[in-house]
Short mmCIF file of C-alpha atoms and ligand atoms in Angstrom, two decimals:
data_model
loop_
_atom_site.label_atom_id
_atom_site.label_comp_id
_atom_site.label_asym_id
_atom_site.label_seq_id
_atom_site.Cartn_x
_atom_site.Cartn_y
_atom_site.Cartn_z
CA MET A 1 6.57 43.70 6.98
CA THR A 2 3.09 44.69 6.47
CA GLY A 3 1.68 47.99 7.60
CA LEU A 4 -1.22 48.71 9.90
CA GLY A 5 -3.64 49.24 7.07
CA GLN A 6 -7.22 48.27 7.72
CA ALA A 7 -7.55 45.31 5.56
CA ARG A 8 -4.17 43.78 6.10
CA ALA A 9 -2.94 41.13 3.63
CA ARG A 10 -2.05 38.17 5.85
CA SER A 11 0.14 35.33 4.81
CA ARG A 12 0.81 31.99 6.36
CA TYR A 13 3.76 29.66 5.53
CA VAL A 14 2.83 26.00 4.75
CA CYS A 15 5.25 23.06 4.70
CA GLN A 16 4.81 21.29 1.27
CA GLU A 17 5.67 17.91 2.72
CA CYS A 18 3.48 17.67 5.74
CA GLY A 19 1.15 20.69 5.79
CA CYS A 20 2.34 22.17 8.99
CA GLU A 21 1.60 25.92 9.29
CA SER A 22 3.68 28.76 10.69
CA VAL A 23 3.15 32.49 10.74
CA ARG A 24 6.80 33.14 9.91
CA TRP A 25 8.97 31.52 7.34
CA LEU A 26 11.18 29.00 8.56
CA GLY A 27 14.26 27.32 6.95
CA ARG A 28 13.11 23.97 8.38
CA CYS A 29 9.82 22.64 8.91
CA PRO A 30 9.32 22.13 12.91
CA GLU A 31 6.83 19.27 12.34
CA CYS A 32 8.59 17.05 9.85
CA GLY A 33 12.03 18.45 9.66
CA SER A 34 12.31 18.86 5.94
CA TRP A 35 14.53 21.75 4.75
CA ASN A 36 13.18 24.66 2.60
CA SER A 37 9.72 23.37 2.20
CA LEU A 38 7.69 26.29 3.81
CA VAL A 39 5.82 28.26 1.16
CA GLU A 40 4.02 31.43 1.45
CA GLU A 41 0.27 31.33 1.18
CA ARG A 42 -1.67 34.58 1.08
CA LEU A 43 -4.89 34.65 2.87
CA PRO A 44 -7.81 36.89 2.23
CA PRO A 45 -7.82 40.01 4.37
CA ILE A 46 -10.13 39.91 7.32
CA ARG A 47 -13.12 41.81 6.64
CA PRO A 48 -14.43 43.82 9.95
CA GLY A 49 -17.35 42.23 11.66
CA ALA A 50 -16.77 38.64 9.82
CA GLY A 51 -17.13 36.15 12.63
CA PRO A 52 -17.49 32.40 12.56
CA GLY A 53 -21.27 32.54 11.82
CA ALA A 54 -20.57 34.76 8.70
CA ALA A 55 -18.60 31.79 7.29
CA THR A 56 -21.60 29.53 7.18
CA GLY A 57 -23.73 32.25 5.56
CA GLY A 58 -25.96 32.49 8.85
CA SER A 59 -27.26 29.19 8.50
CA VAL A 60 -27.28 27.00 11.84
CA ALA A 61 -26.77 23.31 11.61
CA GLN A 62 -29.43 21.35 13.56
CA PRO A 63 -28.59 18.22 15.66
CA LEU A 64 -30.33 15.16 14.58
CA PRO A 65 -31.30 12.17 16.78
CA LEU A 66 -28.78 9.60 16.13
CA ALA A 67 -31.32 6.81 15.97
CA SER A 68 -33.22 8.67 13.13
CA VAL A 69 -30.02 8.83 10.85
CA PRO A 70 -30.29 6.56 8.10
CA ALA A 71 -27.65 3.59 7.98
CA LEU A 72 -25.15 3.56 5.28
CA ALA A 73 -23.84 0.19 5.53
CA GLY A 74 -26.33 -1.72 3.15
CA ASP A 75 -25.54 0.78 0.53
CA ARG A 76 -22.71 -0.94 -1.20
CA ARG A 77 -22.03 -1.91 -4.74
CA GLY A 78 -19.55 -4.15 -6.30
CA THR A 79 -16.78 -2.81 -8.43
CA GLY A 80 -16.28 -5.81 -10.63
CA LEU A 81 -13.12 -6.70 -8.90
CA ALA A 82 -13.60 -9.17 -6.08
CA ASP A 83 -10.32 -8.26 -4.47
CA LEU A 84 -11.06 -4.61 -4.62
CA ASP A 85 -14.40 -5.07 -2.96
CA ARG A 86 -12.85 -7.13 -0.18
CA VAL A 87 -10.15 -4.35 0.60
CA LEU A 88 -12.99 -1.78 0.64
CA GLY A 89 -14.83 -3.94 3.14
CA GLY A 90 -17.45 -5.37 1.05
CA GLY A 91 -17.65 -2.89 -2.19
CA LEU A 92 -18.16 0.74 -2.66
CA VAL A 93 -20.17 2.77 -0.21
CA THR A 94 -22.30 5.19 -1.97
CA GLY A 95 -21.16 8.81 -1.33
CA SER A 96 -17.72 7.77 -0.12
CA LEU A 97 -14.39 9.44 -0.94
CA VAL A 98 -11.63 7.00 -1.78
CA LEU A 99 -8.11 7.91 -2.29
CA LEU A 100 -5.93 5.67 -4.33
CA GLY A 101 -2.06 6.08 -4.02
CA GLY A 102 0.77 4.43 -5.69
CA ASP A 103 4.11 4.67 -7.65
CA PRO A 104 3.87 6.09 -11.20
CA GLY A 105 3.05 3.52 -13.66
CA ILE A 106 1.91 0.98 -11.24
CA GLY A 107 -1.65 0.69 -12.53
CA LYS A 108 -3.72 3.22 -10.77
CA SER A 109 -5.51 4.66 -13.70
CA THR A 110 -5.80 1.15 -15.22
CA LEU A 111 -7.65 -0.07 -12.05
CA LEU A 112 -9.97 2.86 -11.77
CA LEU A 113 -10.90 2.73 -15.44
CA GLN A 114 -11.89 -0.89 -14.86
CA VAL A 115 -14.19 0.13 -12.16
CA ALA A 116 -15.45 2.89 -14.23
CA ARG A 117 -16.20 0.51 -17.10
CA HIS A 118 -17.96 -2.01 -14.72
CA LEU A 119 -20.32 0.60 -13.54
CA ALA A 120 -20.94 2.01 -16.94
CA GLU A 121 -21.68 -1.45 -18.24
CA ALA A 122 -24.29 -1.83 -15.54
CA GLY A 123 -25.94 1.36 -16.96
CA GLU A 124 -24.78 3.87 -14.58
CA ARG A 125 -23.24 7.20 -15.58
CA VAL A 126 -19.50 7.45 -14.79
CA LEU A 127 -17.40 10.49 -15.16
CA TYR A 128 -13.63 9.99 -15.46
CA VAL A 129 -11.66 13.25 -14.92
CA ALA A 130 -8.27 13.20 -16.76
CA GLY A 131 -5.92 15.66 -15.24
CA GLU A 132 -2.81 13.85 -16.37
CA GLU A 133 -3.63 12.43 -19.92
CA SER A 134 -5.56 13.68 -22.90
CA ALA A 135 -8.98 12.23 -23.76
CA SER A 136 -7.34 10.09 -26.49
CA GLN A 137 -4.80 8.52 -24.08
CA VAL A 138 -7.59 7.70 -21.74
CA LYS A 139 -9.48 5.90 -24.79
CA LEU A 140 -6.24 4.13 -25.74
CA ARG A 141 -6.08 2.56 -22.31
CA ALA A 142 -9.81 1.88 -22.20
CA ASP A 143 -9.59 0.07 -25.63
CA ARG A 144 -7.20 -2.34 -24.24
CA LEU A 145 -9.81 -3.26 -21.38
CA GLY A 146 -12.52 -3.98 -23.93
CA ALA A 147 -15.66 -2.46 -25.35
CA ILE A 148 -16.40 0.99 -24.08
CA PRO A 149 -19.75 1.52 -22.66
CA GLU A 150 -21.76 4.35 -23.66
CA SER A 151 -22.56 5.93 -20.23
CA LEU A 152 -18.67 6.26 -19.47
CA PHE A 153 -17.58 9.90 -20.06
CA VAL A 154 -14.10 11.37 -19.96
CA LEU A 155 -13.25 15.05 -19.11
CA PRO A 156 -9.77 16.00 -19.75
CA GLU A 157 -9.60 18.93 -17.32
CA THR A 158 -7.49 20.25 -14.37
CA ASP A 159 -9.76 23.28 -13.29
CA LEU A 160 -11.45 22.30 -10.14
CA GLU A 161 -14.37 24.56 -10.65
CA ALA A 162 -14.97 23.13 -14.15
CA VAL A 163 -14.77 19.62 -12.83
CA LEU A 164 -17.29 20.31 -10.14
CA ALA A 165 -19.70 21.90 -12.60
CA ALA A 166 -19.42 19.06 -14.99
CA ALA A 167 -20.02 16.59 -12.15
CA GLU A 168 -23.05 18.53 -11.09
CA ARG A 169 -24.51 18.69 -14.62
CA LEU A 170 -23.93 15.03 -15.57
CA ALA A 171 -24.95 13.70 -12.05
CA PRO A 172 -22.88 10.43 -12.43
CA ALA A 173 -22.96 7.59 -10.09
CA LEU A 174 -19.19 7.43 -9.88
CA LEU A 175 -16.56 10.19 -10.30
CA VAL A 176 -12.92 9.48 -10.78
CA VAL A 177 -10.37 12.29 -10.48
CA ASP A 178 -7.06 11.24 -11.74
CA SER A 179 -5.45 12.79 -10.09
CA ILE A 180 -6.00 15.27 -7.18
CA HIS A 181 -2.49 16.46 -7.60
CA THR A 182 -3.16 17.91 -11.05
CA MET A 183 -6.30 19.94 -9.86
CA VAL A 184 -6.23 23.72 -9.88
CA ALA A 185 -8.71 25.70 -7.83
CA PRO A 186 -8.86 29.18 -9.71
CA GLY A 187 -8.28 32.14 -7.33
CA LEU A 188 -6.19 30.16 -4.95
CA GLU A 189 -2.32 30.55 -5.02
CA GLY A 190 0.24 27.82 -5.45
CA PRO A 191 0.77 25.39 -8.36
CA PRO A 192 -1.08 22.18 -8.80
CA GLY A 193 -0.11 19.72 -6.07
CA SER A 194 0.83 22.42 -3.57
CA VAL A 195 -0.57 21.93 -0.13
CA ALA A 196 -3.26 24.83 -0.60
CA GLN A 197 -4.39 23.23 -4.02
CA VAL A 198 -4.66 19.73 -2.89
CA ARG A 199 -6.44 20.54 0.45
CA GLU A 200 -8.87 22.81 -1.43
CA GLY A 201 -9.46 20.13 -3.94
CA ALA A 202 -10.05 17.36 -1.73
CA ALA A 203 -12.41 19.42 0.52
CA ALA A 204 -14.47 20.54 -2.46
CA LEU A 205 -14.87 17.00 -3.72
CA MET A 206 -15.53 15.78 -0.29
CA ARG A 207 -18.49 18.38 -0.06
CA LEU A 208 -19.71 17.20 -3.35
CA ALA A 209 -19.47 13.57 -2.67
CA LYS A 210 -21.38 14.10 0.73
CA SER A 211 -24.19 16.34 -0.64
CA ARG A 212 -24.94 14.47 -3.91
CA GLY A 213 -24.19 11.04 -2.54
CA LEU A 214 -21.50 10.70 -5.24
CA THR A 215 -19.03 8.03 -4.92
CA THR A 216 -15.72 9.48 -5.76
CA PHE A 217 -12.16 7.99 -6.38
CA LEU A 218 -9.15 10.38 -6.04
CA VAL A 219 -5.77 9.40 -7.40
CA GLY A 220 -2.81 10.39 -5.37
CA HIS A 221 0.91 10.57 -6.02
CA ILE A 222 3.28 9.27 -3.70
CA ASN A 223 6.66 10.78 -2.69
CA LYS A 224 10.20 9.52 -2.62
CA GLU A 225 9.47 7.75 0.84
CA GLY A 226 6.49 5.91 -0.51
CA ALA A 227 3.90 8.20 1.36
CA LEU A 228 1.07 10.05 -0.24
CA ALA A 229 2.52 13.14 -1.49
CA GLY A 230 1.37 16.59 -0.11
CA PRO A 231 -0.46 17.15 3.05
CA LYS A 232 -1.63 14.72 5.67
CA VAL A 233 -4.94 16.53 5.66
CA LEU A 234 -5.57 14.69 2.30
CA GLU A 235 -5.56 11.51 4.25
CA HIS A 236 -7.70 12.96 7.09
CA VAL A 237 -10.45 14.16 4.69
CA VAL A 238 -11.21 11.13 2.65
CA ASP A 239 -12.98 8.01 3.93
CA VAL A 240 -10.72 5.38 2.61
CA VAL A 241 -7.07 5.35 1.71
CA LEU A 242 -5.84 2.47 -0.48
CA TYR A 243 -2.38 1.93 -1.84
CA LEU A 244 -1.47 -0.09 -4.85
CA GLU A 245 2.07 -1.64 -4.63
CA GLY A 246 4.15 -3.86 -6.60
CA ASP A 247 7.44 -4.05 -8.46
CA ARG A 248 7.13 -2.56 -11.89
CA HIS A 249 9.25 -5.27 -13.24
CA HIS A 250 6.84 -8.07 -12.07
CA ALA A 251 3.30 -8.36 -12.99
CA PHE A 252 1.54 -8.83 -9.52
CA ARG A 253 0.26 -5.89 -7.63
CA LEU A 254 -0.96 -5.70 -4.20
CA LEU A 255 -3.85 -3.60 -3.20
CA ARG A 256 -3.72 -2.63 0.48
CA GLY A 257 -6.16 -0.61 2.68
CA VAL A 258 -4.48 1.72 5.16
CA LYS A 259 -7.62 3.69 6.25
CA ASN A 260 -11.14 2.65 6.02
CA ARG A 261 -14.10 4.34 7.65
CA PHE A 262 -16.45 1.56 6.59
CA GLY A 263 -14.47 -1.81 7.03
CA PRO A 264 -11.18 -3.41 8.37
CA THR A 265 -7.80 -2.40 6.85
CA SER A 266 -6.41 -5.76 7.22
CA GLU A 267 -7.53 -7.13 3.92
CA VAL A 268 -5.12 -7.36 0.82
CA GLY A 269 -5.92 -7.74 -2.80
CA VAL A 270 -3.78 -9.46 -5.27
CA PHE A 271 -3.67 -8.73 -9.01
CA ALA A 272 -1.53 -9.38 -12.02
CA MET A 273 -1.20 -6.80 -14.63
CA GLY A 274 -1.74 -8.34 -17.94
CA GLU A 275 -2.57 -7.54 -21.59
CA ALA A 276 -6.25 -6.40 -20.65
CA GLY A 277 -5.63 -4.66 -17.42
CA LEU A 278 -5.41 -5.87 -13.88
CA ALA A 279 -6.81 -9.56 -13.25
CA PRO A 280 -7.58 -11.18 -9.91
CA VAL A 281 -4.95 -13.90 -8.77
CA PRO A 282 -7.11 -16.75 -7.22
CA ASN A 283 -3.98 -18.55 -6.10
CA PRO A 284 -1.27 -15.93 -5.14
CA SER A 285 0.95 -18.55 -3.57
CA GLU A 286 1.11 -20.58 -6.65
CA LEU A 287 2.27 -17.30 -8.56
CA PHE A 288 5.09 -16.60 -6.10
CA LEU A 289 6.45 -20.13 -6.28
CA ALA A 290 5.94 -20.79 -9.91
CA GLU A 291 9.51 -20.27 -10.68
CA ARG A 292 11.25 -21.96 -7.92
CA THR A 293 13.96 -24.28 -8.59
CA ALA A 294 13.72 -26.91 -5.94
CA GLY A 295 17.00 -28.51 -4.37
CA VAL A 296 18.98 -25.29 -4.50
CA ALA A 297 21.00 -24.27 -1.37
CA GLY A 298 19.69 -20.90 0.05
CA SER A 299 16.12 -21.16 -0.95
CA VAL A 300 13.33 -21.51 1.58
CA VAL A 301 9.60 -21.35 1.42
CA VAL A 302 8.03 -19.09 4.03
CA ALA A 303 4.45 -19.48 5.07
CA GLY A 304 3.65 -15.77 5.16
CA LEU A 305 0.45 -13.68 5.82
CA GLU A 306 -0.50 -10.72 3.73
CA GLY A 307 -3.42 -9.07 5.64
CA SER A 308 -5.63 -11.99 6.64
CA ARG A 309 -4.48 -14.05 3.71
CA PRO A 310 -1.78 -16.83 3.93
CA LEU A 311 0.72 -16.60 1.14
CA LEU A 312 3.71 -18.81 0.49
CA VAL A 313 6.69 -16.96 -0.74
CA GLU A 314 10.35 -18.05 -1.57
CA VAL A 315 13.23 -16.37 0.20
CA GLN A 316 16.44 -16.68 -1.50
CA ALA A 317 20.02 -16.18 0.20
CA LEU A 318 23.50 -15.91 -1.37
CA LEU A 319 26.72 -15.85 0.51
CA ALA A 320 30.05 -15.07 -1.15
CA GLY A 321 33.42 -14.87 0.67
CA PRO A 322 35.77 -14.69 2.58
CA VAL A 323 36.00 -10.87 1.77
CA TYR A 324 38.45 -8.62 3.47
CA GLY A 325 37.08 -5.25 4.83
CA THR A 326 33.52 -4.64 5.33
CA PRO A 327 31.17 -7.13 3.82
CA ARG A 328 28.21 -6.36 1.73
CA ARG A 329 24.78 -6.89 2.94
CA THR A 330 21.95 -6.47 0.36
CA ALA A 331 18.46 -7.07 1.08
CA THR A 332 15.41 -7.00 -1.67
CA GLY A 333 12.12 -7.23 -0.13
CA VAL A 334 13.33 -7.71 3.45
CA ASP A 335 14.26 -4.69 5.69
CA HIS A 336 17.92 -4.11 5.76
CA ASN A 337 18.24 -3.85 9.51
CA ARG A 338 16.29 -6.91 9.91
CA LEU A 339 18.82 -8.71 7.94
CA ALA A 340 21.72 -7.30 9.83
CA LEU A 341 20.00 -8.53 13.09
CA LEU A 342 19.30 -11.83 11.82
CA LEU A 343 22.90 -12.40 10.69
CA ALA A 344 24.11 -11.37 13.95
CA VAL A 345 21.89 -13.96 15.63
CA LEU A 346 23.11 -16.59 13.21
CA GLU A 347 26.57 -15.81 14.19
CA ARG A 348 26.35 -15.51 17.85
CA ARG A 349 23.55 -18.14 18.67
CA ALA A 350 24.07 -20.82 15.91
CA GLY A 351 27.82 -20.36 15.59
CA LEU A 352 27.68 -19.64 11.69
CA ARG A 353 30.84 -17.48 10.79
CA LEU A 354 29.16 -15.01 8.58
CA GLY A 355 31.15 -11.88 9.57
CA ASN A 356 33.49 -12.08 6.55
CA GLN A 357 30.84 -12.84 4.04
CA ASP A 358 28.86 -10.81 1.51
CA ALA A 359 25.31 -11.77 2.14
CA TYR A 360 22.49 -11.17 -0.36
CA VAL A 361 18.92 -11.93 0.50
CA LYS A 362 16.01 -11.62 -1.85
CA VAL A 363 12.23 -12.39 -1.71
CA ALA A 364 11.22 -13.87 -4.95
CA GLY A 365 8.56 -12.27 -7.20
CA GLY A 366 9.21 -8.74 -6.04
CA LEU A 367 7.16 -9.17 -2.74
CA ARG A 368 7.98 -7.40 0.47
CA LEU A 369 8.23 -9.46 3.58
CA ASP A 370 7.54 -7.22 6.53
CA GLU A 371 6.18 -9.48 9.11
CA PRO A 372 8.41 -10.98 11.91
CA ALA A 373 7.05 -14.28 11.11
CA ALA A 374 9.38 -14.60 8.00
CA ASP A 375 12.44 -14.24 10.24
CA LEU A 376 12.97 -17.96 10.42
CA GLY A 377 12.79 -18.31 6.69
CA VAL A 378 15.48 -15.67 6.20
CA VAL A 379 17.71 -17.35 8.79
CA LEU A 380 17.40 -20.74 7.33
CA ALA A 381 17.73 -19.44 3.76
CA LEU A 382 21.18 -17.98 5.07
CA ALA A 383 22.12 -21.08 7.02
CA SER A 384 21.30 -23.34 3.92
CA ALA A 385 23.54 -21.09 1.85
CA TYR A 386 26.23 -21.27 4.36
CA ARG A 387 26.36 -24.97 4.57
CA ASP A 388 25.76 -25.22 0.86
CA ARG A 389 22.90 -27.65 1.60
CA PRO A 390 19.29 -27.45 0.14
CA VAL A 391 16.31 -27.47 2.43
CA ASP A 392 13.87 -30.16 1.51
CA PRO A 393 11.75 -28.37 -1.11
CA ARG A 394 8.47 -29.71 0.40
CA THR A 395 9.08 -28.02 3.82
CA VAL A 396 7.79 -24.58 4.73
CA VAL A 397 8.89 -22.31 7.58
CA MET A 398 7.38 -19.84 9.90
CA GLY A 399 8.53 -18.17 13.17
CA GLU A 400 9.87 -14.85 14.58
CA VAL A 401 13.35 -14.86 15.74
CA GLY A 402 14.50 -13.00 18.83
CA LEU A 403 18.03 -11.74 19.89
CA GLY A 404 18.63 -14.55 22.14
CA GLY A 405 18.23 -16.93 19.29
CA GLU A 406 14.75 -18.01 20.41
CA VAL A 407 12.06 -18.86 17.92
CA ARG A 408 8.97 -16.96 18.79
CA ALA A 409 5.19 -17.98 18.14
CA VAL A 410 3.33 -16.48 15.16
CA ALA A 411 -0.07 -15.40 14.66
CA ARG A 412 -2.64 -17.48 12.60
CA ALA A 413 -0.46 -20.63 12.37
CA GLU A 414 -3.34 -22.71 11.35
CA ALA A 415 -4.33 -20.55 8.29
CA ARG A 416 -0.63 -20.69 7.16
CA LEU A 417 -0.54 -24.55 7.52
CA ALA A 418 -3.69 -24.88 5.63
CA GLU A 419 -2.29 -23.01 2.75
CA ALA A 420 0.93 -25.04 2.80
CA ALA A 421 -0.97 -28.23 2.84
CA ARG A 422 -3.10 -27.04 -0.12
CA LEU A 423 -0.15 -26.47 -2.28
CA GLY A 424 1.23 -30.06 -1.57
CA PHE A 425 3.85 -29.30 1.29
CA ARG A 426 4.69 -32.02 3.47
CA ARG A 427 6.65 -30.62 6.38
CA CYS A 428 6.58 -27.58 8.48
CA LEU A 429 9.08 -26.12 10.72
CA LEU A 430 7.42 -23.80 13.23
CA PRO A 431 7.75 -22.30 16.78
CA GLU A 432 7.45 -25.03 19.35
CA ARG A 433 4.75 -22.89 21.11
CA ASN A 434 2.62 -22.88 17.92
CA ARG A 435 3.15 -26.60 17.59
CA ARG A 436 1.87 -27.32 21.16
CA ALA A 437 -1.21 -25.01 20.77
CA LEU A 438 -2.16 -26.95 17.51
CA GLN A 439 -1.77 -30.27 19.49
CA GLY A 440 -0.32 -31.94 16.24
CA ALA A 441 -3.24 -30.92 14.22
CA GLY A 442 -1.14 -30.48 11.12
CA GLY A 443 -3.31 -32.73 8.81
CA VAL A 444 -1.09 -33.97 6.07
CA LEU A 445 1.91 -31.83 7.25
CA GLU A 446 4.45 -33.19 9.59
CA LEU A 447 4.87 -30.54 12.29
CA VAL A 448 8.49 -30.04 13.57
CA GLY A 449 8.55 -27.75 16.65
CA VAL A 450 11.72 -25.56 17.16
CA GLY A 451 12.60 -23.52 20.10
CA THR A 452 15.81 -22.04 18.92
CA VAL A 453 17.70 -20.97 15.72
CA ALA A 454 20.22 -23.56 16.26
CA GLU A 455 17.57 -26.32 16.61
CA ALA A 456 15.95 -24.99 13.50
CA VAL A 457 19.13 -25.08 11.55
CA GLU A 458 19.71 -28.75 12.46
CA ALA A 459 16.14 -29.70 11.63
CA ALA A 460 16.04 -28.01 8.33
CA LEU A 461 19.52 -29.17 7.01
CA THR A 462 20.07 -32.62 8.41
CA ARG A 463 17.08 -34.46 6.66
CA CYS A 464 17.03 -34.07 3.02
P1 TYD B 501 -1.28 3.13 -15.36
O1 TYD B 501 -2.64 2.68 -15.00
O2 TYD B 501 -1.32 4.09 -16.40
O3 TYD B 501 -0.48 3.63 -14.22
P2 TYD B 501 -0.70 4.82 -13.09
O4 TYD B 501 -1.97 5.42 -13.34
O5 TYD B 501 -0.55 4.16 -11.72
O6 TYD B 501 0.60 5.67 -13.37
O7 TYD B 501 -0.53 1.85 -15.94
C1 TYD B 501 0.51 1.92 -16.58
C2 TYD B 501 1.35 0.60 -16.92
O8 TYD B 501 0.57 -0.65 -17.10
C3 TYD B 501 1.95 0.66 -18.33
O9 TYD B 501 3.22 0.35 -18.00
C4 TYD B 501 1.15 -0.14 -19.09
C5 TYD B 501 0.74 -1.12 -18.24
N1 TYD B 501 -0.47 -1.74 -18.68
C6 TYD B 501 -0.66 -3.20 -18.95
O10 TYD B 501 0.31 -3.85 -18.75
N2 TYD B 501 -1.82 -3.75 -19.48
C7 TYD B 501 -2.96 -3.04 -19.64
O11 TYD B 501 -3.99 -3.52 -19.96
C8 TYD B 501 -2.95 -1.60 -19.34
C9 TYD B 501 -4.10 -0.86 -19.47
C10 TYD B 501 -1.70 -1.05 -18.85
MG1 MG B 502 -2.29 7.38 -14.06
#
């Protein structure tokens, strides 16, 4: 315990997982429940007479009439990648701070180097701060992407103050900090990536971005659970949070916005990682259906939606049995609990005896299907595998499945149908409610409305 000296050294204990603060050390974080995650941070001693006014150096901020504040919205610029612009809400807003998270090796540095090159090609100065790699490693990557413009600068540095000073001196139009988890503020305790360091780094870069109108990208690491590592404050401080996702063994990558102060978060960008970086995928459905072998039992095409974009994806199911003991249930790209629920619905509501079968479900291409509208596709893939009868390869499926075996309506059925028609599908199994609402407006598609899982199984497996 500290004594009662004048300038008492103060401490606080900060959870390295969620940023929760406590005045005492605790074995378990009261906020997020993680064990052994509280780390001591020493605070500067309180100087007598230092009040809240002293922190701002005596200057008092003046209120402004809101009507006189200049609008930001028009001040956007393209990044050279149309999908990234769309996810950002129509390009990069000048002076904004954008955080890009994603698994290691997924392509974060590649994506930002592409943006950096694009702006530099247009004659803007760009500063790329490499905290994780040497200048020559960045050069190696940049060489793969094409000729390197002259106004693209690299700074291999992890010292936050050196980074801020370099950015002030160079006055670039774009600053990329790769990554915020490697930045160290001198004079601050804690290793790089700790809550104190990340918080201070993000706050300092935010001040720079706002005071200089400097558009800034921060790369962030993500933890085992797939959330951005470190404090939640990081996400609160920045203007935009983007995630780059995908399966490292597949070429495609999805870019999602989870927070955006300047636009919607429903948009999704689709890219393919190739020899020269990330390239846009104009027809993602074609990519996901490219390797489909038509006429195989257990394969169903789902008319899904990623953000506001319709996307056709193949769901595959395989059953093996009978097995003795507890059967295996393995789901790739579909939530495990959702699979268990859908198997139970099939068993009880459609009379399929699946209780003694190992069940494997996989979404082709490494995509994740999280929306409920994919339920019917999973159910029919399982039913098709069970009966060992293929579903007609030119049929697409959409619908949410309830515990009563009912098939519930899905959002934006028309957009999904249009995508299916564009790719040459002929028939669509959809919730009866959606069919009625569409009043037969399926165009070239034959619309088959189904009210229950049992009806859907019959409609999908009898006619082919
Ligand atoms: P990288 O951008 O370093 O990922 P992150 O910054 O998210 O850790 O991407 C690394 C992977 O991308 C690596 O496996 C190599 C691959 N890659 C390509 O396939 N094509 C390319 O043109 C580039 C630059 C990288
Ligand atoms: Mg990287």
